[in-house]
mmCIF file of C-alpha atoms in Angstrom:
data_model
loop_
_atom_site.group_PDB
_atom_site.id
_atom_site.type_symbol
_atom_site.label_atom_id
_atom_site.label_comp_id
_atom_site.label_asym_id
_atom_site.label_seq_id
_atom_site.Cartn_x
_atom_site.Cartn_y
_atom_site.Cartn_z
ATOM 1 C CA UNK A 1 -0.031 0.027 0.046
ATOM 2 C CA UNK A 2 1.209 3.454 -0.866
ATOM 3 C CA UNK A 3 1.004 6.704 1.096
ATOM 4 C CA UNK A 4 -0.223 10.083 -0.456
ATOM 5 C CA UNK A 5 3.128 10.740 -1.932
ATOM 6 C CA UNK A 6 3.420 7.341 -3.672
ATOM 7 C CA UNK A 7 5.979 5.848 -1.188
ATOM 8 C CA UNK A 8 5.308 2.290 0.153
ATOM 9 C CA UNK A 9 3.572 2.707 3.460
ATOM 10 C CA UNK A 10 5.915 0.303 5.458
ATOM 11 C CA UNK A 11 8.995 1.898 4.022
ATOM 12 C CA UNK A 12 7.558 5.493 4.734
ATOM 13 C CA UNK A 13 7.043 4.350 8.528
ATOM 14 C CA UNK A 14 10.529 2.909 8.693
ATOM 15 C CA UNK A 15 11.881 6.229 7.327
ATOM 16 C CA UNK A 16 9.859 8.272 9.647
ATOM 17 C CA UNK A 17 11.353 6.297 12.691
ATOM 18 C CA UNK A 18 15.040 7.002 11.283
ATOM 19 C CA UNK A 19 14.137 10.522 10.510
ATOM 20 C CA UNK A 20 12.739 11.013 14.052
ATOM 21 C CA UNK A 21 15.992 9.811 15.460
ATOM 22 C CA UNK A 22 17.918 12.278 13.406
ATOM 23 C CA UNK A 23 15.512 15.047 14.513
ATOM 24 C CA UNK A 24 16.237 14.106 18.209
ATOM 25 C CA UNK A 25 19.885 14.174 17.385
ATOM 26 C CA UNK A 26 19.775 17.641 15.712
ATOM 27 C CA UNK A 27 17.751 19.032 18.588
ATOM 28 C CA UNK A 28 20.262 17.953 21.201
ATOM 29 C CA UNK A 29 22.952 19.016 18.964
ATOM 30 C CA UNK A 30 21.396 22.494 18.559
ATOM 31 C CA UNK A 31 21.193 22.838 22.242
ATOM 32 C CA UNK A 32 24.895 21.917 22.827
ATOM 33 C CA UNK A 33 25.797 24.379 20.271
ATOM 34 C CA UNK A 34 23.730 27.180 22.044
ATOM 35 C CA UNK A 35 25.431 26.146 25.266
ATOM 36 C CA UNK A 36 28.911 26.442 23.564
ATOM 37 C CA UNK A 37 28.076 29.851 22.051
ATOM 38 C CA UNK A 38 26.878 31.110 25.496
ATOM 39 C CA UNK A 39 29.696 29.838 27.585
ATOM 40 C CA UNK A 40 33.009 29.743 25.482
ATOM 41 C CA UNK A 41 35.948 31.227 27.115
ATOM 42 C CA UNK A 42 39.499 31.863 26.058
ATOM 43 C CA UNK A 43 41.510 33.380 23.204
ATOM 44 C CA UNK A 44 39.459 32.099 20.566
ATOM 45 C CA UNK A 45 36.149 33.408 21.990
ATOM 46 C CA UNK A 46 35.255 35.889 19.238
ATOM 47 C CA UNK A 47 35.874 33.611 16.496
ATOM 48 C CA UNK A 48 34.311 30.488 17.924
ATOM 49 C CA UNK A 49 31.046 32.500 19.475
ATOM 50 C CA UNK A 50 30.266 33.395 15.850
ATOM 51 C CA UNK A 51 31.135 29.991 14.439
ATOM 52 C CA UNK A 52 28.741 28.149 17.062
ATOM 53 C CA UNK A 53 25.976 30.739 16.282
ATOM 54 C CA UNK A 54 26.460 29.784 12.514
ATOM 55 C CA UNK A 55 26.243 26.019 13.365
ATOM 56 C CA UNK A 56 23.142 26.450 15.613
ATOM 57 C CA UNK A 57 21.342 28.584 13.104
ATOM 58 C CA UNK A 58 21.963 25.828 10.541
ATOM 59 C CA UNK A 59 20.924 22.915 13.086
ATOM 60 C CA UNK A 60 17.365 24.739 13.725
ATOM 61 C CA UNK A 61 16.682 24.935 10.036
ATOM 62 C CA UNK A 62 17.552 21.215 9.689
ATOM 63 C CA UNK A 63 15.141 20.432 12.685
ATOM 64 C CA UNK A 64 12.287 22.084 10.897
ATOM 65 C CA UNK A 65 13.193 20.369 7.376
ATOM 66 C CA UNK A 66 13.395 16.904 9.062
ATOM 67 C CA UNK A 67 10.078 17.400 11.175
ATOM 68 C CA UNK A 68 8.384 18.527 7.888
ATOM 69 C CA UNK A 69 9.728 15.474 6.029
ATOM 70 C CA UNK A 70 8.340 13.189 8.685
ATOM 71 C CA UNK A 71 4.966 14.888 8.263
ATOM 72 C CA UNK A 72 5.204 14.606 4.403
ATOM 73 C CA UNK A 73 5.881 10.870 4.937
ATOM 74 C CA UNK A 74 2.627 10.869 6.997
ATOM 75 C CA UNK A 75 4.366 10.346 10.156
ATOM 76 C CA UNK A 76 4.429 12.368 13.592
ATOM 77 C CA UNK A 77 7.622 14.285 14.384
ATOM 78 C CA UNK A 78 9.009 13.970 17.984
ATOM 79 C CA UNK A 79 8.356 17.299 19.691
ATOM 80 C CA UNK A 80 9.285 16.980 23.383
ATOM 81 C CA UNK A 81 12.687 17.121 25.035
ATOM 82 C CA UNK A 82 11.710 13.863 26.963
ATOM 83 C CA UNK A 83 11.374 12.119 23.519
ATOM 84 C CA UNK A 84 14.508 13.745 22.187
ATOM 85 C CA UNK A 85 16.687 12.781 25.063
ATOM 86 C CA UNK A 86 15.225 9.171 24.870
ATOM 87 C CA UNK A 87 15.997 8.922 21.119
ATOM 88 C CA UNK A 88 19.058 10.806 20.461
ATOM 89 C CA UNK A 89 22.442 9.163 20.288
ATOM 90 C CA UNK A 90 24.057 12.561 20.890
ATOM 91 C CA UNK A 91 24.104 13.373 24.492
ATOM 92 C CA UNK A 92 23.737 16.844 26.425
ATOM 93 C CA UNK A 93 26.951 18.466 27.161
ATOM 94 C CA UNK A 94 27.509 20.390 30.352
ATOM 95 C CA UNK A 95 30.275 22.749 31.415
ATOM 96 C CA UNK A 96 32.408 22.612 28.137
ATOM 97 C CA UNK A 97 33.982 26.027 28.018
ATOM 98 C CA UNK A 98 37.190 25.687 26.202
ATOM 99 C CA UNK A 99 37.244 26.103 22.337
ATOM 100 C CA UNK A 100 39.195 22.920 21.447
ATOM 101 C CA UNK A 101 36.937 20.867 23.760
ATOM 102 C CA UNK A 102 33.806 22.470 22.248
ATOM 103 C CA UNK A 103 35.177 21.587 18.807
ATOM 104 C CA UNK A 104 36.127 17.931 19.739
ATOM 105 C CA UNK A 105 32.510 17.636 20.818
ATOM 106 C CA UNK A 106 31.074 19.156 17.670
ATOM 107 C CA UNK A 107 33.215 16.703 15.514
ATOM 108 C CA UNK A 108 31.790 13.751 17.408
ATOM 109 C CA UNK A 109 28.427 14.934 17.099
ATOM 110 C CA UNK A 110 28.631 15.746 13.314
ATOM 111 C CA UNK A 111 30.102 12.269 12.959
ATOM 112 C CA UNK A 112 27.077 10.656 14.597
ATOM 113 C CA UNK A 113 24.787 12.756 12.457
ATOM 114 C CA UNK A 114 26.525 11.831 9.244
ATOM 115 C CA UNK A 115 26.440 8.141 9.743
ATOM 116 C CA UNK A 116 22.611 8.455 10.342
ATOM 117 C CA UNK A 117 22.136 10.497 7.328
ATOM 118 C CA UNK A 118 24.009 7.945 5.083
ATOM 119 C CA UNK A 119 21.657 5.136 6.582
ATOM 120 C CA UNK A 120 18.630 7.268 5.887
ATOM 121 C CA UNK A 121 19.893 8.013 2.380
ATOM 122 C CA UNK A 122 20.173 4.105 1.729
ATOM 123 C CA UNK A 123 16.707 3.418 2.938
ATOM 124 C CA UNK A 124 15.222 6.321 1.201
ATOM 125 C CA UNK A 125 16.959 5.440 -2.141
ATOM 126 C CA UNK A 126 15.679 1.902 -1.834
ATOM 127 C CA UNK A 127 12.091 3.155 -1.270
ATOM 128 C CA UNK A 128 12.295 5.524 -4.248
ATOM 129 C CA UNK A 129 11.815 8.557 -1.845
ATOM 130 C CA UNK A 130 13.560 11.240 -3.869
ATOM 131 C CA UNK A 131 12.538 14.008 -1.256
ATOM 132 C CA UNK A 132 14.354 12.385 1.502
ATOM 133 C CA UNK A 133 17.250 11.216 -0.673
ATOM 134 C CA UNK A 134 17.709 14.900 -1.767
ATOM 135 C CA UNK A 135 17.643 16.226 1.679
ATOM 136 C CA UNK A 136 19.979 13.701 3.119
ATOM 137 C CA UNK A 137 22.484 14.219 -0.049
ATOM 138 C CA UNK A 138 22.475 17.956 0.878
ATOM 139 C CA UNK A 139 23.097 17.211 4.562
ATOM 140 C CA UNK A 140 25.767 14.929 3.858
ATOM 141 C CA UNK A 141 27.770 17.171 1.559
ATOM 142 C CA UNK A 142 27.491 19.995 3.980
ATOM 143 C CA UNK A 143 28.666 17.965 6.916
ATOM 144 C CA UNK A 144 31.536 16.280 5.098
ATOM 145 C CA UNK A 145 32.860 19.771 4.320
ATOM 146 C CA UNK A 146 32.331 20.994 7.879
ATOM 147 C CA UNK A 147 34.079 18.035 9.397
ATOM 148 C CA UNK A 148 37.201 18.517 7.087
ATOM 149 C CA UNK A 149 37.228 22.253 8.163
ATOM 150 C CA UNK A 150 36.862 21.491 11.829
ATOM 151 C CA UNK A 151 39.501 18.875 11.613
ATOM 152 C CA UNK A 152 41.861 21.321 9.873
ATOM 153 C CA UNK A 153 41.220 23.688 12.875
ATOM 154 C CA UNK A 154 42.226 21.107 15.370
ATOM 155 C CA UNK A 155 45.464 20.349 13.779
#
């Protein structure tokens, strides 16, 4: 049986579960980035304060896009922090103030995100879900470049 946009209903439900996991990860990642932005200390304050703001602004856009994709697939997006904390592989960060420590966490978080995005891309491709494929392809390209830049910063 197909849903409204012509995707097999079982595959759409599987994608909704996966996308909700990604949504939870991005939501916790977003909040981690806000904390880094607010609490950064040290000689890289000005540079990293702005960079963290750039990252959290991007993350909040992705949160909305992922939730809307779940709705497009006829699912229900997670929307409570309780659900986000249960479903997220990314964990909350507390008392991280040093720039390189923040970047280390961000790299770890992006690494979690890109692995999930690749898994979703594979399932979406098998389901002929071009909308989700396109979304994940864009995210993967952006994340790859960001990881390269962050890794270069840490060297």
